[in-house]
Amino acid sequence: MSLNATSVHHRTVDDELVDTQLTADNLCNESWKDWPNEAGFVGLEEHRGPLDLHVRGSIPAWAAGALYRTGPGVSAVENTSRGTHLVSHWFDGFAHTHKFDIVPPAAAGGATTVTYSSRRQADDFVDRIKKKGWRTGISFAQKSDPCVGILAKIMSFFAPSHVNNNVAVHRNMPGLTTKAHTGAGHRTGSRNVFLTTDQYIFQDIDPDTLEPLGSTDQSRLHPHLKGPLSCAHLQRDVKTGDIFNFNLQPGRLATYRVFRDNASTGTTDILATISEPGISPAYIHSFFLTDNYVILCIPSSHFGWWGAKIPWERNLVEAMKPFDKSNLCKWLVVDRHGKGVVARFSTPAGFFFHSINAFEEYAHDENNVQRTDICMDYIHFDTTDIIMGFYYDVILNRDSATREHWVQDKRRETLNPRFVRRRFRIPLHQQTSREAATATADEVLSISNPHAGELPTINPAYTCKPYRYVFSTCNRGLSTIADSLVKTDLYTRDALIWCGPKGHSPGEPIFVARPGATDEDDGIVLSVILDGSAKKSYLLCLDAKTMTEMGRAEADFPIAMGLHGIHAPAVE
C-alpha cells in the first residue's frame, strides 16, 4: 500500500546516479526552509499527552509496544538576562524525548492505534541559561559568546554542570538503582529507561511519563570509572543482557577503561585499562562488540593538549586537533573473558560516528590451523569535516553557509558517507610491539551513499552475527541532513530507497521483527518523518522486505528531528 505519492527506488551501486548525487548546487533543507522562526526548533512544544494520532493505512498489531526517541529539541532560549541565547550546533540542542505507544486493537477486526507524548529533559539547564544569559559547562560545539568576559567563562566552567543527554535511549540497564516510576513501563516491561550522550552521565526518566527522575554517572557502577567522557552508544549482548562501554579519562597519558555491566549480578568488571604512549584521547561515538571481543577504534578525532584543551575551549569540537592524515585510526581488541588487550592494529586516517555490527568468522590457514577473523562494519567518513556540517548555520543555510561548507576545500568529496567492512585476523600469539605497529585490517566491502547512509540499524537479533541487511537514512542531495530511507543488501549490494514528497526528512529507521519470523528482513521499519512544507510530522511504517509504506500515524504538529531511539515490545 502506498500513500501520498510515496516512491520506492530500486537501484544497485553500479547504476548511474547523476540525478541523486550530493552537490552544493542542489543541497538545501526543505524540511526546515521558511519556518517562521529562523532559530530552528525554538517553537517545538511538549505534548505530555498521550495524544491520539490519526492512523492511515495499517500498522500491524504485533508491533505493539513503545517507540522511544530522543534528540535535540529547542535550539534557542528567549528572554535571558542577555537577550536570546542561540544554540550553535544541532548536537547541543536541548534534550527532548518522545514516545509513540502502539496499541493493538481491543477486539478482532479492529485497528491498531497510536498515541504520542513528549517531554523536555533539560529544563533546569534552560533555567540557568535564562538567569546567566549564556551556557555554562562543557558543550559539544557551542561557539563562545564574544560578549562574555574571560573571567565569567572561567567561573562558569567551575559551576555545576547540567544534564543535557540528547543522543540515545537505553532500557533495562543493570547495575543502576533508579527512583520509583509511576507505572514502571507496565506495557513494555521497561524497568528503567536512561538517556545518554558522549559523557559518563546517565539520565533517568520514567518509562511511562518520560518525567526526568535525576541523573547518575558511571562511577556508580565502578569507582574507577571517573573519566568525564564515554560512549553514547553502549553495546548490549542480546543473549546475556550484559552491557559494554568504555570510560575515558584524558591526560598526558589518556586512560581508556573498557568495562562490562553484568545483567545477572548487577556488578561491573573492568575488562581492560589502556594508558600508554601513542594512545590519544579522542572523540569516539561508538565501538564494536562480538561474541568474544570488545573492539575499540580510536579515530582521527584527537583532542589537543592531551585533552586539556576541552576545558579551555569549553566544547569538544574546538578542542579537537585539525584533521591530520598521519593520525591513523588505532584499534584495540579486548578479550571479553579477562585476557585484556589481545591485539592492536591500525587503519588509514578517518572518522565515524556509528558502528553497525561486528561478528566473528572462522577459517583454516595455510597450516590448517583454525583462525578467528573479526569483521567490523561502520559508516566511514574520510575526514572529521562532517561534524562541522551540523552547525545550525549550515543546516538552515544562513547567509549561504551551506554552500560555503560543502564547496570549500572540495569538502563534498569527503562529506559523502560510505558503508565499510574491515576484517582482521586475531594473532595466535601475543603481538610484539613491531607486529602491533605494522598490523592492519583489510577493507573488504565498501558501499557509498545513497546506497548506504547514516543512523544505521539492523535486525537486533543479528547483533554479533553475520547478517545481510542494513537500514539507514541517506541523502540524494535534497537536504542538509537526510531525504530518504535505504535498505542495503550486503550480499548483492542492491539498495531499496524510500523517499517521500519534497521536504519530507526521515529520522533513524528502527526495525521491528514479525513474531516467529525466520527471514532477517521479515518485519517493519518505523521512522519519524518531518514534513517541512506542512510543518507536521508522522510515524511511518514500512514493510521491511519491500520498503513500501503500510501505514502512518499523523500528528498535526512538528516533532523535532531526533537522533536515536529503541522499540520496547509490549508484554502480556
Coordinates of C-alpha atoms in Angstrom, one line a residue:
M1 CA 0.0 0.0 0.0
S2 CA 1.4 3.4 -1.0
L3 CA 0.1 6.7 0.4
N4 CA 0.7 10.3 -0.7
A5 CA 2.8 9.6 -3.7
T6 CA 5.5 7.9 -1.7
S7 CA 8.0 6.4 -4.1
V8 CA 10.4 3.4 -3.9
H9 CA 13.6 3.3 -5.9
H10 CA 15.3 0.0 -6.8
R11 CA 18.9 0.7 -7.6
T12 CA 22.3 -1.1 -7.4
V13 CA 25.6 0.5 -6.8
D14 CA 26.5 0.1 -10.5
D15 CA 23.6 2.2 -11.7
E16 CA 24.2 5.8 -12.9
L17 CA 23.1 8.2 -10.2
V18 CA 23.8 11.5 -11.7
D19 CA 20.3 12.7 -10.6
T20 CA 20.9 11.8 -7.0
Q21 CA 24.5 13.0 -6.2
L22 CA 25.3 15.2 -3.3
T23 CA 26.2 18.6 -4.7
A24 CA 26.4 22.1 -3.3
D25 CA 24.1 23.3 -6.0
N26 CA 21.1 21.2 -5.1
L27 CA 21.7 20.9 -1.3
C28 CA 19.0 22.6 0.7
N29 CA 16.9 21.7 3.7
E30 CA 13.3 21.8 2.5
S31 CA 12.2 20.4 5.8
W32 CA 13.2 23.5 7.8
K33 CA 13.0 26.0 5.0
D34 CA 11.0 29.2 5.6
W35 CA 10.0 28.3 9.1
P36 CA 8.6 31.3 10.9
N37 CA 11.5 31.4 13.4
E38 CA 14.9 31.1 11.8
A39 CA 16.4 29.8 15.0
G40 CA 15.1 26.4 14.0
F41 CA 13.2 24.5 16.7
V42 CA 12.5 27.3 19.1
G43 CA 8.8 26.7 18.8
L44 CA 8.7 23.0 19.5
E45 CA 6.4 22.2 22.3
E46 CA 6.0 19.4 24.9
H47 CA 3.0 17.2 24.4
R48 CA 2.8 15.3 27.6
G49 CA -0.4 13.6 26.4
P50 CA -0.9 10.9 25.5
L51 CA -2.4 12.4 22.3
D52 CA -4.2 10.2 19.7
L53 CA -2.6 10.3 16.3
H54 CA -4.5 9.8 13.1
V55 CA -3.6 6.4 11.6
R56 CA -3.8 6.0 7.8
G57 CA -3.3 2.6 6.2
S58 CA -2.4 0.0 8.8
I59 CA 0.3 -0.7 11.4
P60 CA 0.5 -4.4 12.4
A61 CA -0.8 -5.3 15.8
W62 CA 2.2 -7.4 16.5
A63 CA 4.3 -4.2 16.6
A64 CA 2.6 -3.2 19.8
G65 CA 4.8 -1.5 22.3
A66 CA 6.5 1.8 22.7
L67 CA 8.9 3.6 20.3
Y68 CA 11.2 5.8 22.3
R69 CA 13.0 8.6 20.5
T70 CA 15.3 11.3 21.8
G71 CA 17.4 14.1 20.4
P72 CA 17.9 17.9 20.3
G73 CA 14.7 19.9 20.6
V74 CA 14.6 23.7 21.3
S75 CA 17.6 25.5 19.9
A76 CA 17.1 28.9 21.4
V77 CA 16.4 30.4 24.9
E78 CA 14.5 33.6 24.8
N79 CA 14.2 36.3 27.4
T80 CA 17.5 35.6 29.1
S81 CA 19.4 38.3 31.0
R82 CA 21.4 38.9 27.8
G83 CA 18.6 38.5 25.3
T84 CA 18.1 35.4 23.1
H85 CA 20.6 32.6 23.5
L86 CA 21.1 30.7 20.3
V87 CA 22.4 27.2 20.2
S88 CA 25.2 26.9 17.7
H89 CA 25.3 23.2 16.9
W90 CA 22.5 20.7 16.4
F91 CA 24.1 18.2 18.8
D92 CA 23.8 20.9 21.6
G93 CA 20.0 21.4 21.2
F94 CA 18.2 20.9 24.5
A95 CA 17.1 17.3 25.0
H96 CA 13.6 16.4 24.0
T97 CA 12.3 12.8 24.4
H98 CA 9.4 11.3 22.5
K99 CA 7.2 8.2 22.9
F100 CA 4.9 6.6 20.4
D101 CA 2.6 4.0 22.1
I102 CA 1.5 1.4 19.5
V103 CA -1.7 -0.2 20.9
P104 CA -3.2 -3.3 19.4
P105 CA -7.0 -3.4 18.7
A106 CA -9.1 -4.4 21.7
A107 CA -11.2 -6.8 19.5
A108 CA -10.8 -8.8 16.4
G109 CA -11.2 -6.7 13.3
G110 CA -10.2 -3.5 15.0
A111 CA -7.3 -1.3 14.0
T112 CA -4.0 -0.6 15.7
T113 CA -3.9 2.8 17.3
V114 CA -1.0 5.1 18.1
T115 CA -0.7 7.7 20.9
Y116 CA 2.1 10.3 21.3
S117 CA 3.7 12.0 24.2
S118 CA 6.9 14.0 24.7
R119 CA 8.9 15.7 27.5
R120 CA 11.7 18.2 27.6
Q121 CA 14.6 16.9 29.6
A122 CA 16.8 19.9 30.2
D123 CA 14.6 22.5 31.9
D124 CA 17.0 23.0 34.8
F125 CA 19.7 23.8 32.2
V126 CA 17.5 26.2 30.3
D127 CA 16.5 28.0 33.5
R128 CA 20.2 28.5 34.4
I129 CA 20.8 30.0 30.9
K130 CA 17.9 32.4 31.4
K131 CA 19.5 33.6 34.6
K132 CA 23.1 33.7 33.4
G133 CA 22.5 34.7 29.8
W134 CA 24.9 32.2 28.4
R135 CA 25.6 28.4 28.5
T136 CA 27.8 27.1 31.3
G137 CA 29.9 24.0 31.5
I138 CA 31.2 21.9 28.6
S139 CA 29.2 21.6 25.4
F140 CA 29.7 19.6 22.2
A141 CA 30.3 22.6 19.9
Q142 CA 28.7 25.7 21.3
K143 CA 30.5 28.8 19.9
S144 CA 31.7 31.2 22.6
D145 CA 29.8 34.4 23.1
P146 CA 32.3 37.2 22.4
C147 CA 30.4 39.5 24.8
V148 CA 31.1 37.2 27.8
G149 CA 34.3 38.1 29.6
I150 CA 37.1 35.6 30.2
L151 CA 36.6 35.6 34.0
A152 CA 32.9 34.8 33.6
K153 CA 33.9 31.9 31.3
I154 CA 36.4 30.5 33.8
M155 CA 33.9 30.8 36.6
S156 CA 31.2 29.1 34.6
F157 CA 33.5 26.2 33.9
F158 CA 33.7 25.5 37.6
A159 CA 29.9 25.9 38.0
P160 CA 27.9 22.7 38.5
S161 CA 27.3 21.1 35.1
H162 CA 23.7 20.4 34.0
V163 CA 22.4 17.3 32.2
N164 CA 21.5 17.6 28.5
N165 CA 21.5 13.9 27.4
N166 CA 20.1 14.1 23.9
V167 CA 21.7 11.2 21.9
A168 CA 20.5 7.7 22.7
V169 CA 17.8 5.8 24.7
H170 CA 18.5 2.6 26.7
R171 CA 16.2 0.4 28.7
N172 CA 16.5 -2.2 31.4
M173 CA 20.1 -1.1 32.4
P174 CA 21.6 -3.4 35.0
G175 CA 23.6 -2.1 37.9
L176 CA 21.8 1.2 38.3
T177 CA 19.4 1.9 41.2
T178 CA 16.6 4.1 40.0
K179 CA 13.8 6.0 41.6
A180 CA 10.3 4.7 41.7
H181 CA 8.5 5.1 38.4
T182 CA 4.8 5.8 38.1
G183 CA 4.0 2.7 36.1
A184 CA 7.4 1.0 35.6
G185 CA 6.8 0.6 31.9
H186 CA 3.8 -1.6 32.6
R187 CA 3.0 -2.1 28.9
T188 CA 6.5 -2.9 27.8
G189 CA 8.3 -4.4 30.8
S190 CA 10.7 -1.5 30.8
R191 CA 12.1 -1.5 34.4
N192 CA 14.1 1.7 33.7
V193 CA 14.9 4.0 30.8
F194 CA 18.1 6.1 30.6
L195 CA 19.2 8.8 28.2
T196 CA 22.9 9.0 27.3
T197 CA 25.3 11.3 25.5
D198 CA 29.1 11.3 25.0
Q199 CA 29.8 11.9 28.6
Y200 CA 29.8 9.5 31.6
I201 CA 26.4 10.7 32.9
F202 CA 23.1 8.6 32.7
Q203 CA 19.8 10.5 32.9
D204 CA 17.0 8.5 34.4
I205 CA 13.4 9.0 33.0
D206 CA 10.1 7.5 33.8
P207 CA 9.3 4.8 31.2
D208 CA 5.6 5.8 31.0
T209 CA 5.5 9.6 31.6
L210 CA 9.1 10.4 30.4
E211 CA 9.4 12.6 33.6
P212 CA 13.1 13.3 34.4
L213 CA 14.0 11.4 37.6
G214 CA 17.5 12.6 38.1
S215 CA 21.0 11.5 37.0
T216 CA 23.9 9.4 38.0
D217 CA 27.3 8.6 36.4
Q218 CA 29.5 5.6 35.7
S219 CA 31.3 5.8 39.0
R220 CA 28.1 4.4 40.5
L221 CA 28.9 1.2 38.5
H222 CA 32.6 1.1 39.5
P223 CA 34.7 3.7 41.4
H224 CA 37.4 3.6 38.7
L225 CA 35.0 4.9 36.0
K226 CA 35.6 8.5 36.9
G227 CA 36.7 9.9 33.5
P228 CA 34.2 12.5 32.1
L229 CA 33.9 11.1 28.6
S230 CA 32.3 7.9 27.4
C231 CA 30.2 6.5 24.6
A232 CA 26.6 7.3 24.0
H233 CA 26.2 4.0 22.0
L234 CA 26.9 1.4 24.6
Q235 CA 26.7 -2.2 23.3
R236 CA 24.5 -5.0 24.7
D237 CA 24.9 -8.7 24.4
V238 CA 21.4 -9.8 23.3
K239 CA 21.9 -13.3 24.8
T240 CA 23.0 -12.3 28.3
G241 CA 21.8 -8.7 28.6
D242 CA 25.3 -7.6 29.6
I243 CA 26.2 -4.0 28.8
F244 CA 29.6 -3.0 27.5
N245 CA 31.1 0.5 27.3
F246 CA 34.3 2.5 27.9
N247 CA 35.2 5.4 30.1
L248 CA 37.8 7.9 29.0
Q249 CA 39.9 10.0 31.4
P250 CA 42.0 12.5 29.4
G251 CA 45.5 13.4 30.5
R252 CA 49.1 13.3 29.4
L253 CA 48.6 9.6 29.2
A254 CA 44.9 9.1 28.4
T255 CA 43.2 6.2 30.2
Y256 CA 40.6 4.2 28.5
R257 CA 38.7 1.7 30.7
V258 CA 36.7 -0.9 28.9
F259 CA 34.0 -2.4 31.1
R260 CA 31.1 -4.9 31.3
D261 CA 28.0 -4.3 33.4
N262 CA 26.7 -7.8 34.3
A263 CA 22.9 -8.3 33.8
S264 CA 22.8 -11.3 36.1
T265 CA 24.6 -9.8 39.1
G266 CA 24.4 -6.1 38.6
T267 CA 28.2 -5.9 39.1
T268 CA 30.7 -4.2 36.9
D269 CA 34.0 -5.6 35.6
I270 CA 36.9 -3.6 34.2
L271 CA 38.0 -5.7 31.2
A272 CA 41.0 -3.6 30.2
T273 CA 42.7 -0.4 31.4
I274 CA 44.7 1.2 28.5
S275 CA 47.1 4.0 29.2
E276 CA 50.2 4.1 27.1
P277 CA 52.2 6.4 24.7
G278 CA 50.6 6.7 21.3
I279 CA 47.0 6.2 22.5
S280 CA 45.5 9.6 22.3
P281 CA 42.3 10.9 23.9
A282 CA 39.7 11.2 21.1
Y283 CA 36.1 11.9 20.4
I284 CA 34.5 8.4 20.0
H285 CA 30.8 8.0 19.4
S286 CA 30.5 4.2 19.1
F287 CA 32.5 1.0 19.2
F288 CA 32.2 -2.8 18.3
L289 CA 31.2 -6.0 20.1
T290 CA 31.5 -9.6 19.0
D291 CA 30.9 -12.8 21.0
N292 CA 34.4 -12.8 22.4
Y293 CA 35.8 -9.3 21.9
V294 CA 35.2 -5.6 22.5
I295 CA 36.8 -3.7 19.7
L296 CA 37.6 0.0 20.4
C297 CA 38.6 2.2 17.4
I298 CA 40.3 5.5 18.2
P299 CA 39.6 7.5 15.1
S300 CA 41.5 10.6 13.8
S301 CA 39.4 12.9 16.1
H302 CA 42.1 13.6 18.7
F303 CA 41.8 16.2 21.4
G304 CA 44.5 18.8 21.7
W305 CA 46.8 19.2 24.7
W306 CA 46.1 15.6 25.8
G307 CA 42.5 16.6 26.4
A308 CA 43.3 19.7 28.4
K309 CA 42.0 21.8 25.6
I310 CA 38.4 20.7 26.3
P311 CA 38.0 22.9 29.5
W312 CA 40.0 25.7 27.7
E313 CA 37.7 25.8 24.7
R314 CA 34.6 24.6 26.8
N315 CA 33.5 22.4 23.9
L316 CA 34.6 19.1 22.3
V317 CA 34.7 20.2 18.7
E318 CA 37.0 23.2 19.1
A319 CA 39.2 21.1 21.4
M320 CA 39.9 18.7 18.5
K321 CA 43.1 18.9 16.6
P322 CA 42.9 19.8 12.9
F323 CA 42.4 16.6 10.9
D324 CA 45.8 15.1 10.0
K325 CA 46.2 12.1 7.7
S326 CA 49.2 11.0 9.7
N327 CA 46.9 10.3 12.7
L328 CA 46.0 6.7 11.8
C329 CA 42.9 5.1 13.3
K330 CA 44.2 2.8 16.1
W331 CA 42.2 -0.3 17.0
L332 CA 42.3 -2.2 20.3
V333 CA 40.9 -5.7 20.6
V334 CA 39.8 -6.5 24.2
D335 CA 39.0 -10.1 25.2
R336 CA 35.6 -10.4 26.9
H337 CA 36.9 -13.2 29.2
G338 CA 39.6 -11.5 31.2
K339 CA 42.7 -11.6 29.0
G340 CA 42.8 -7.8 28.4
V341 CA 44.0 -6.3 25.1
V342 CA 44.8 -9.3 22.8
A343 CA 45.5 -7.4 19.6
R344 CA 46.2 -4.0 18.1
F345 CA 46.1 -2.8 14.5
S346 CA 45.9 0.5 12.5
T347 CA 43.9 1.7 9.5
P348 CA 44.2 4.9 7.4
A349 CA 43.1 8.1 9.0
G350 CA 39.4 8.7 9.0
F351 CA 36.3 9.2 11.2
F352 CA 33.0 7.6 12.0
F353 CA 30.0 8.3 14.2
H354 CA 28.3 4.9 14.0
S355 CA 29.3 1.3 14.2
I356 CA 26.7 -1.0 12.7
N357 CA 27.6 -4.6 13.7
A358 CA 30.6 -6.8 14.3
F359 CA 31.0 -10.6 14.2
E360 CA 33.5 -13.5 14.1
E361 CA 34.3 -15.8 11.2
Y362 CA 36.4 -18.9 11.3
A363 CA 38.8 -20.2 8.6
H364 CA 41.8 -22.5 8.4
D365 CA 45.2 -21.0 7.5
E366 CA 47.9 -22.5 5.3
N367 CA 49.0 -24.7 8.2
N368 CA 45.4 -26.0 8.6
V369 CA 45.1 -24.1 11.9
Q370 CA 41.6 -22.7 12.6
R371 CA 41.8 -18.9 12.9
T372 CA 39.4 -16.2 14.0
D373 CA 38.6 -13.3 11.8
I374 CA 36.7 -10.3 13.2
C375 CA 34.5 -8.3 10.8
M376 CA 33.7 -4.7 11.8
D377 CA 31.0 -2.7 9.9
Y378 CA 30.6 1.1 10.2
I379 CA 29.7 4.3 8.3
H380 CA 33.0 5.9 7.3
F381 CA 34.0 9.5 6.6
D382 CA 37.3 10.4 5.1
T383 CA 37.8 13.4 7.5
T384 CA 36.1 15.0 10.5
D385 CA 34.6 17.7 8.3
I386 CA 31.1 16.1 8.7
I387 CA 31.0 17.3 12.3
M388 CA 31.0 20.9 11.1
G389 CA 28.1 20.3 8.8
F390 CA 25.7 20.1 11.8
Y391 CA 26.1 23.7 12.9
Y392 CA 22.7 25.3 12.6
D393 CA 24.0 27.9 10.2
V394 CA 24.9 25.1 7.7
I395 CA 21.7 23.1 8.3
L396 CA 19.5 26.1 7.9
N397 CA 21.6 27.7 5.2
R398 CA 22.0 31.0 7.0
D399 CA 24.0 33.5 4.9
S400 CA 24.8 30.8 2.3
A401 CA 26.6 28.8 4.9
T402 CA 25.6 25.5 3.3
R403 CA 27.3 26.3 0.0
E404 CA 30.4 27.6 1.8
H405 CA 30.7 24.4 3.9
W406 CA 30.2 22.0 1.0
V407 CA 32.3 23.8 -1.6
Q408 CA 35.2 25.0 0.5
D409 CA 38.3 22.7 0.1
K410 CA 36.2 20.3 -2.0
R411 CA 34.5 19.1 1.1
R412 CA 31.7 17.4 -0.7
E413 CA 34.2 14.8 -1.8
T414 CA 35.0 14.0 1.9
L415 CA 31.5 14.5 3.3
N416 CA 29.9 11.6 1.5
P417 CA 29.5 8.7 3.9
R418 CA 30.1 5.1 2.9
F419 CA 29.5 1.7 4.5
V420 CA 32.8 0.0 5.2
R421 CA 33.6 -3.5 6.4
R422 CA 37.1 -4.3 7.8
R423 CA 38.4 -7.7 8.5
F424 CA 41.2 -8.5 11.0
R425 CA 42.7 -11.9 11.9
I426 CA 43.3 -12.5 15.6
P427 CA 47.0 -13.4 16.1
L428 CA 47.9 -16.8 17.5
H429 CA 50.4 -15.3 20.0
Q430 CA 50.9 -12.1 21.8
Q431 CA 51.9 -9.4 19.4
T432 CA 55.4 -7.8 19.6
S433 CA 55.5 -4.1 19.6
R434 CA 56.7 -4.2 16.0
E435 CA 53.9 -6.6 14.9
A436 CA 51.3 -4.3 16.6
A437 CA 52.8 -1.3 14.8
T438 CA 52.5 -2.8 11.4
A439 CA 49.3 -4.8 11.7
T440 CA 46.3 -3.5 9.7
A441 CA 42.8 -4.6 8.8
D442 CA 41.7 -5.1 5.2
E443 CA 38.8 -3.1 3.8
V444 CA 36.7 -5.9 2.2
L445 CA 33.5 -4.1 1.4
S446 CA 32.5 -0.5 0.6
I447 CA 29.1 0.9 -0.4
S448 CA 28.6 4.6 -0.8
N449 CA 25.7 7.0 -0.1
P450 CA 22.9 6.9 -1.2
H451 CA 23.0 3.1 -1.3
A452 CA 24.0 3.2 2.4
G453 CA 23.9 6.1 4.8
E454 CA 23.9 7.4 8.3
L455 CA 21.9 6.4 11.5
P456 CA 22.3 2.7 10.5
T457 CA 20.4 0.0 12.3
I458 CA 19.8 -3.8 11.8
N459 CA 17.5 -6.5 13.0
P460 CA 18.7 -6.6 16.6
A461 CA 18.5 -10.4 16.7
Y462 CA 21.5 -10.5 14.4
T463 CA 23.8 -8.5 16.7
C464 CA 27.3 -10.1 16.8
K465 CA 26.2 -12.5 13.9
P466 CA 26.8 -12.5 10.2
Y467 CA 23.9 -10.5 8.7
R468 CA 22.6 -9.3 5.4
Y469 CA 20.6 -6.1 5.7
V470 CA 21.3 -2.6 7.0
F471 CA 18.6 0.1 7.3
S472 CA 19.7 3.8 7.3
T473 CA 19.0 7.3 6.2
C474 CA 20.6 8.5 3.0
N475 CA 20.9 11.8 1.2
R476 CA 20.3 12.1 -2.5
G477 CA 21.2 15.8 -2.4
L478 CA 17.8 17.3 -1.4
S479 CA 18.5 18.1 2.2
T480 CA 21.3 19.1 4.5
I481 CA 20.6 16.1 6.7
A482 CA 18.6 13.2 5.1
D483 CA 15.9 12.9 2.5
S484 CA 15.4 9.2 2.1
L485 CA 15.5 5.8 3.9
V486 CA 17.5 3.0 2.4
K487 CA 17.7 -0.8 2.9
T488 CA 21.1 -2.1 1.8
D489 CA 21.6 -5.7 0.9
L490 CA 25.2 -6.5 1.8
Y491 CA 25.2 -9.8 -0.2
T492 CA 24.1 -8.3 -3.6
R493 CA 24.9 -4.6 -2.9
D494 CA 21.4 -3.8 -4.1
A495 CA 19.5 -0.9 -2.4
L496 CA 15.8 -0.2 -1.9
I497 CA 15.2 3.5 -1.3
W498 CA 12.0 5.1 0.1
C499 CA 11.5 8.8 -0.3
G500 CA 8.5 11.0 0.5
P501 CA 7.5 14.1 -1.3
K502 CA 9.8 17.1 -1.4
G503 CA 10.6 18.4 2.0
H504 CA 10.0 15.2 3.9
S505 CA 13.0 14.3 6.1
P506 CA 13.2 10.9 7.8
G507 CA 14.8 10.0 11.1
E508 CA 16.6 6.9 12.1
P509 CA 14.9 3.7 10.9
I510 CA 14.0 1.2 13.6
F511 CA 13.5 -2.5 12.6
V512 CA 10.8 -4.5 14.4
A513 CA 10.7 -8.2 13.6
R514 CA 7.5 -10.1 13.0
P515 CA 7.0 -12.6 15.8
G516 CA 8.2 -16.1 14.7
A517 CA 10.0 -14.6 11.7
T518 CA 12.7 -16.7 10.1
D519 CA 13.8 -14.3 7.4
E520 CA 16.2 -11.5 8.6
D521 CA 14.0 -8.8 7.0
D522 CA 10.6 -10.1 7.9
G523 CA 9.2 -7.2 9.8
I524 CA 8.6 -3.5 9.6
V525 CA 10.7 -0.3 9.7
L526 CA 9.5 2.6 11.8
S527 CA 10.8 6.2 11.2
V528 CA 9.6 9.6 12.3
I529 CA 9.2 11.9 9.3
L530 CA 9.2 15.7 9.4
D531 CA 7.1 17.3 6.7
G532 CA 8.7 20.7 6.3
S533 CA 6.1 22.0 4.0
A534 CA 3.1 21.3 6.2
K535 CA 5.2 21.8 9.4
K536 CA 3.9 18.5 10.7
S537 CA 5.3 15.0 11.5
Y538 CA 4.2 11.4 11.2
L539 CA 5.3 8.0 12.3
L540 CA 5.9 6.0 9.1
C541 CA 5.6 2.2 9.0
L542 CA 7.3 0.4 6.0
D543 CA 7.3 -3.2 5.0
A544 CA 10.9 -4.1 5.7
K545 CA 11.1 -6.5 2.8
T546 CA 10.0 -4.1 0.1
M547 CA 10.4 -0.7 1.7
T548 CA 6.9 0.2 0.7
E549 CA 4.5 2.1 3.0
M550 CA 2.0 0.1 5.1
G551 CA 0.7 3.0 7.2
R552 CA 1.4 6.1 9.1
A553 CA 0.3 7.8 12.3
E554 CA 0.0 11.5 11.7
A555 CA 0.5 14.4 14.2
D556 CA -0.9 17.9 13.4
F557 CA 2.3 19.5 14.8
P558 CA 6.1 19.2 14.1
I559 CA 8.2 16.7 16.1
A560 CA 11.8 17.5 16.4
M561 CA 14.2 15.5 14.2
G562 CA 15.8 13.3 16.8
L563 CA 18.9 11.2 16.8
H564 CA 18.3 7.7 18.2
G565 CA 15.7 5.5 19.7
I566 CA 14.5 2.0 20.6
H567 CA 11.4 -0.1 20.2
A568 CA 10.2 -1.7 23.5
P569 CA 7.8 -4.5 22.7
A570 CA 4.6 -4.9 24.5
V571 CA 4.3 -7.7 27.1
E572 CA 1.3 -9.6 28.3

